mmCIF file of C-alpha atoms in Angstrom:
data_model
loop_
_atom_site.group_PDB
_atom_site.id
_atom_site.type_symbol
_atom_site.label_atom_id
_atom_site.label_comp_id
_atom_site.label_asym_id
_atom_site.label_seq_id
_atom_site.Cartn_x
_atom_site.Cartn_y
_atom_site.Cartn_z
ATOM 1 C CA UNK A 91 141.659 70.529 -13.887
ATOM 2 C CA UNK A 92 140.218 69.008 -17.032
ATOM 3 C CA UNK A 93 139.995 71.371 -20.003
ATOM 4 C CA UNK A 94 136.596 71.886 -21.812
ATOM 5 C CA UNK A 95 136.192 69.872 -24.843
ATOM 6 C CA UNK A 96 135.849 71.596 -28.144
ATOM 7 C CA UNK A 97 132.194 70.744 -28.387
ATOM 8 C CA UNK A 98 131.522 72.087 -25.002
ATOM 9 C CA UNK A 99 133.368 75.435 -25.761
ATOM 10 C CA UNK A 100 131.363 75.694 -28.955
ATOM 11 C CA UNK A 101 128.118 75.032 -27.100
ATOM 12 C CA UNK A 102 128.865 77.663 -24.387
ATOM 13 C CA UNK A 103 129.739 80.181 -27.099
ATOM 14 C CA UNK A 104 126.519 79.483 -28.888
ATOM 15 C CA UNK A 105 124.579 79.719 -25.712
ATOM 16 C CA UNK A 106 126.120 83.037 -24.650
ATOM 17 C CA UNK A 107 125.765 84.392 -28.151
ATOM 18 C CA UNK A 108 122.113 83.543 -28.087
ATOM 19 C CA UNK A 109 121.451 84.802 -24.651
ATOM 20 C CA UNK A 110 123.011 88.151 -25.488
ATOM 21 C CA UNK A 111 121.236 88.514 -28.913
ATOM 22 C CA UNK A 112 117.937 87.357 -27.541
ATOM 23 C CA UNK A 113 118.089 89.967 -24.548
ATOM 24 C CA UNK A 114 118.948 92.670 -27.231
ATOM 25 C CA UNK A 115 116.223 91.639 -29.497
ATOM 26 C CA UNK A 116 113.634 91.051 -26.928
ATOM 27 C CA UNK A 117 114.575 94.424 -25.202
ATOM 28 C CA UNK A 118 114.016 96.248 -28.571
ATOM 29 C CA UNK A 119 110.682 94.486 -29.202
ATOM 30 C CA UNK A 120 109.548 95.221 -25.671
ATOM 31 C CA UNK A 121 110.398 98.985 -25.910
ATOM 32 C CA UNK A 122 108.769 99.179 -29.391
ATOM 33 C CA UNK A 123 105.746 97.379 -28.043
ATOM 34 C CA UNK A 124 105.513 99.783 -25.113
ATOM 35 C CA UNK A 125 105.603 102.706 -27.539
ATOM 36 C CA UNK A 126 102.979 101.206 -29.836
ATOM 37 C CA UNK A 127 100.841 100.352 -26.891
ATOM 38 C CA UNK A 128 101.007 103.940 -25.466
ATOM 39 C CA UNK A 129 100.049 105.454 -28.833
ATOM 40 C CA UNK A 130 97.104 103.140 -29.128
ATOM 41 C CA UNK A 131 96.047 104.288 -25.653
ATOM 42 C CA UNK A 132 96.547 107.803 -26.559
ATOM 43 C CA UNK A 133 94.435 107.348 -29.724
ATOM 44 C CA UNK A 134 91.725 105.651 -27.682
ATOM 45 C CA UNK A 135 91.783 108.474 -25.109
ATOM 46 C CA UNK A 136 91.338 111.136 -27.915
ATOM 47 C CA UNK A 137 88.509 109.323 -29.556
ATOM 48 C CA UNK A 138 86.673 108.555 -26.167
ATOM 49 C CA UNK A 139 87.126 112.230 -25.022
ATOM 50 C CA UNK A 140 85.770 113.661 -28.412
ATOM 51 C CA UNK A 141 82.885 111.204 -28.364
ATOM 52 C CA UNK A 142 81.938 111.991 -24.790
ATOM 53 C CA UNK A 143 82.577 115.876 -25.140
ATOM 54 C CA UNK A 144 79.908 115.830 -28.043
ATOM 55 C CA UNK A 145 77.290 114.331 -25.593
ATOM 56 C CA UNK A 146 77.807 117.131 -23.054
ATOM 57 C CA UNK A 147 75.612 120.264 -23.520
ATOM 58 C CA UNK A 148 77.715 123.329 -23.741
ATOM 59 C CA UNK A 149 74.689 125.385 -22.430
ATOM 60 C CA UNK A 150 74.677 123.151 -19.245
ATOM 61 C CA UNK A 151 78.358 123.867 -18.722
ATOM 62 C CA UNK A 152 77.783 127.640 -19.214
ATOM 63 C CA UNK A 153 74.927 127.628 -16.816
ATOM 64 C CA UNK A 154 77.301 126.467 -13.919
ATOM 65 C CA UNK A 155 79.222 129.243 -12.156
ATOM 66 C CA UNK A 156 82.547 127.813 -11.113
ATOM 67 C CA UNK A 157 81.998 128.293 -7.488
ATOM 68 C CA UNK A 158 81.398 125.797 -4.587
ATOM 69 C CA UNK A 159 78.008 127.198 -4.010
ATOM 70 C CA UNK A 160 76.953 125.883 -7.467
ATOM 71 C CA UNK A 161 77.257 122.316 -6.229
ATOM 72 C CA UNK A 162 73.765 122.734 -4.760
ATOM 73 C CA UNK A 163 72.087 123.595 -7.950
ATOM 74 C CA UNK A 164 70.139 121.170 -10.238
ATOM 75 C CA UNK A 165 72.441 121.960 -13.238
ATOM 76 C CA UNK A 166 75.508 120.822 -11.248
ATOM 77 C CA UNK A 167 73.716 117.522 -10.229
ATOM 78 C CA UNK A 168 72.718 117.047 -13.879
ATOM 79 C CA UNK A 169 76.323 117.456 -15.078
ATOM 80 C CA UNK A 170 77.700 115.123 -12.552
ATOM 81 C CA UNK A 171 75.092 112.473 -13.564
ATOM 82 C CA UNK A 172 76.005 112.904 -17.108
ATOM 83 C CA UNK A 173 79.908 112.453 -16.400
ATOM 84 C CA UNK A 174 79.066 109.367 -14.257
ATOM 85 C CA UNK A 175 77.241 107.862 -17.101
ATOM 86 C CA UNK A 176 80.161 108.598 -19.396
ATOM 87 C CA UNK A 177 82.558 106.994 -16.796
ATOM 88 C CA UNK A 178 80.699 103.724 -17.214
ATOM 89 C CA UNK A 179 81.567 103.635 -20.942
ATOM 90 C CA UNK A 180 84.958 101.643 -20.090
ATOM 91 C CA UNK A 181 86.271 99.935 -16.978
ATOM 92 C CA UNK A 182 89.662 101.518 -17.456
ATOM 93 C CA UNK A 183 88.264 105.061 -16.864
ATOM 94 C CA UNK A 184 88.948 106.360 -13.500
ATOM 95 C CA UNK A 185 87.394 109.816 -13.768
ATOM 96 C CA UNK A 186 85.684 112.059 -16.139
ATOM 97 C CA UNK A 187 85.570 115.854 -15.536
ATOM 98 C CA UNK A 188 84.956 119.334 -16.979
ATOM 99 C CA UNK A 189 87.295 122.263 -16.831
ATOM 100 C CA UNK A 190 86.624 125.900 -17.678
ATOM 101 C CA UNK A 191 89.053 128.829 -18.445
ATOM 102 C CA UNK A 192 89.756 131.684 -16.056
ATOM 103 C CA UNK A 193 91.151 135.022 -16.648
ATOM 104 C CA UNK A 194 94.427 133.860 -15.511
ATOM 105 C CA UNK A 195 96.690 132.207 -18.274
ATOM 106 C CA UNK A 196 97.397 128.564 -17.564
ATOM 107 C CA UNK A 197 94.795 128.400 -14.772
ATOM 108 C CA UNK A 198 91.573 126.614 -15.252
ATOM 109 C CA UNK A 199 88.735 125.669 -12.840
ATOM 110 C CA UNK A 200 86.982 122.362 -12.285
ATOM 111 C CA UNK A 201 83.181 122.491 -12.792
ATOM 112 C CA UNK A 202 82.286 118.849 -11.967
ATOM 113 C CA UNK A 203 83.819 115.455 -11.936
ATOM 114 C CA UNK A 204 82.279 111.831 -11.988
ATOM 115 C CA UNK A 205 84.417 110.504 -9.150
ATOM 116 C CA UNK A 206 82.296 109.913 -6.096
ATOM 117 C CA UNK A 207 85.195 109.057 -3.675
ATOM 118 C CA UNK A 208 87.255 112.099 -4.422
ATOM 119 C CA UNK A 209 85.012 114.757 -5.319
ATOM 120 C CA UNK A 210 86.740 117.876 -6.690
ATOM 121 C CA UNK A 211 85.070 120.991 -5.468
ATOM 122 C CA UNK A 212 83.428 123.233 -8.167
ATOM 123 C CA UNK A 213 85.563 126.225 -8.752
ATOM 124 C CA UNK A 214 88.897 124.368 -7.629
ATOM 125 C CA UNK A 215 91.790 125.853 -9.457
ATOM 126 C CA UNK A 216 93.880 123.783 -11.580
ATOM 127 C CA UNK A 217 97.366 124.818 -12.969
ATOM 128 C CA UNK A 218 97.521 123.268 -16.641
ATOM 129 C CA UNK A 219 101.073 124.498 -17.394
ATOM 130 C CA UNK A 220 102.552 121.088 -16.760
ATOM 131 C CA UNK A 221 100.173 119.498 -19.200
ATOM 132 C CA UNK A 222 101.054 120.857 -22.816
ATOM 133 C CA UNK A 223 98.443 118.663 -24.503
ATOM 134 C CA UNK A 224 95.707 119.996 -22.424
ATOM 135 C CA UNK A 225 96.377 123.398 -24.128
ATOM 136 C CA UNK A 226 95.865 121.736 -27.537
ATOM 137 C CA UNK A 227 92.426 120.532 -26.531
ATOM 138 C CA UNK A 228 90.887 124.011 -27.041
ATOM 139 C CA UNK A 229 91.125 123.318 -30.745
ATOM 140 C CA UNK A 230 91.198 119.445 -31.205
ATOM 141 C CA UNK A 231 91.102 116.284 -29.091
ATOM 142 C CA UNK A 232 94.378 115.400 -27.486
ATOM 143 C CA UNK A 233 96.084 113.139 -24.943
ATOM 144 C CA UNK A 234 99.190 113.112 -22.693
ATOM 145 C CA UNK A 235 102.246 111.759 -24.145
ATOM 146 C CA UNK A 236 103.638 110.543 -20.806
ATOM 147 C CA UNK A 237 101.984 109.668 -17.481
ATOM 148 C CA UNK A 238 101.641 112.758 -15.344
ATOM 149 C CA UNK A 239 101.147 113.346 -11.564
ATOM 150 C CA UNK A 240 98.855 115.525 -9.748
ATOM 151 C CA UNK A 241 97.738 115.710 -6.179
ATOM 152 C CA UNK A 242 95.214 113.038 -6.825
ATOM 153 C CA UNK A 243 97.709 110.474 -8.428
ATOM 154 C CA UNK A 244 99.406 109.369 -11.602
ATOM 155 C CA UNK A 245 97.451 109.418 -14.807
ATOM 156 C CA UNK A 246 97.463 109.245 -18.619
ATOM 157 C CA UNK A 247 94.659 111.688 -19.724
ATOM 158 C CA UNK A 248 92.657 112.691 -22.768
ATOM 159 C CA UNK A 249 91.018 115.857 -23.501
ATOM 160 C CA UNK A 250 88.561 117.478 -25.915
ATOM 161 C CA UNK A 251 86.810 120.742 -26.313
ATOM 162 C CA UNK A 252 83.062 121.098 -25.413
ATOM 163 C CA UNK A 253 82.062 123.451 -28.289
ATOM 164 C CA UNK A 254 79.053 125.424 -29.007
ATOM 165 C CA UNK A 255 77.332 125.583 -32.464
ATOM 166 C CA UNK A 256 79.267 128.889 -33.003
ATOM 167 C CA UNK A 257 82.605 127.154 -32.381
ATOM 168 C CA UNK A 258 83.425 128.888 -29.101
ATOM 169 C CA UNK A 259 84.565 126.546 -26.393
ATOM 170 C CA UNK A 260 82.519 126.258 -23.304
ATOM 171 C CA UNK A 261 85.011 124.011 -21.374
ATOM 172 C CA UNK A 262 87.327 120.907 -21.755
ATOM 173 C CA UNK A 263 86.232 117.495 -20.966
ATOM 174 C CA UNK A 264 88.972 115.311 -19.490
ATOM 175 C CA UNK A 265 89.267 111.591 -18.957
ATOM 176 C CA UNK A 266 91.795 109.850 -16.802
ATOM 177 C CA UNK A 267 93.268 106.315 -16.927
ATOM 178 C CA UNK A 268 95.346 105.510 -13.908
ATOM 179 C CA UNK A 269 98.984 104.680 -14.190
ATOM 180 C CA UNK A 270 98.341 101.405 -12.500
ATOM 181 C CA UNK A 271 96.144 100.420 -15.554
ATOM 182 C CA UNK A 272 99.114 101.287 -17.877
ATOM 183 C CA UNK A 273 101.417 99.382 -15.620
ATOM 184 C CA UNK A 274 99.315 96.316 -15.741
ATOM 185 C CA UNK A 275 99.471 96.542 -19.515
ATOM 186 C CA UNK A 276 103.163 96.798 -19.579
ATOM 187 C CA UNK A 277 103.590 94.109 -17.084
ATOM 188 C CA UNK A 278 101.800 91.700 -19.410
ATOM 189 C CA UNK A 279 104.126 92.663 -22.191
ATOM 190 C CA UNK A 280 107.172 92.137 -20.018
ATOM 191 C CA UNK A 281 105.871 88.781 -18.970
ATOM 192 C CA UNK A 282 105.249 87.519 -22.573
ATOM 193 C CA UNK A 283 108.799 88.740 -23.402
ATOM 194 C CA UNK A 284 110.212 86.758 -20.577
ATOM 195 C CA UNK A 285 108.233 83.808 -21.692
ATOM 196 C CA UNK A 286 109.697 84.061 -25.209
ATOM 197 C CA UNK A 287 113.243 84.079 -23.781
ATOM 198 C CA UNK A 288 112.777 81.102 -21.581
ATOM 199 C CA UNK A 289 111.366 79.005 -24.336
ATOM 200 C CA UNK A 290 114.260 79.919 -26.414
ATOM 201 C CA UNK A 291 116.533 78.771 -23.690
#
């Protein structure tokens, strides 16, 4: 078998070195980009939830008893209509909803939501203990740091308090962006990273 020439060996070493170094650098760039993208999305969610929470009347939320019977009231229908209009602000938003506190720590109840396909019943209980950022929303707008799962799917969510003029909180407004939307953003980054690697090759 004929041995490789010096030039060929150098070319192979150079190519392998480039490939390993490129994979490492592109991997670091990709992970950093994902982190930056997620933080930008969280910031956007907090800004959106704060803006939309300010447009919801605390008095309207207070007037709706968290009970299935309230779904037949004009106040409930008015709140749903407002939430649906807020959902139209961005095509990325999957749902907008309002939660209120209960006497049980860590348990809240849904008042209304904008999703017409999977309507959450007024008064349905929701355990918020797996969502630490939701607890912070009683004070300031917040957003999940990671994608979370509930019985409706996988989401990245933002939250903001619906405050009265006195400062007391009538409820929490939540905004959901689906994990699929986040996944599409990450796929674009991954594809771009692959393009850079292939161009380098």
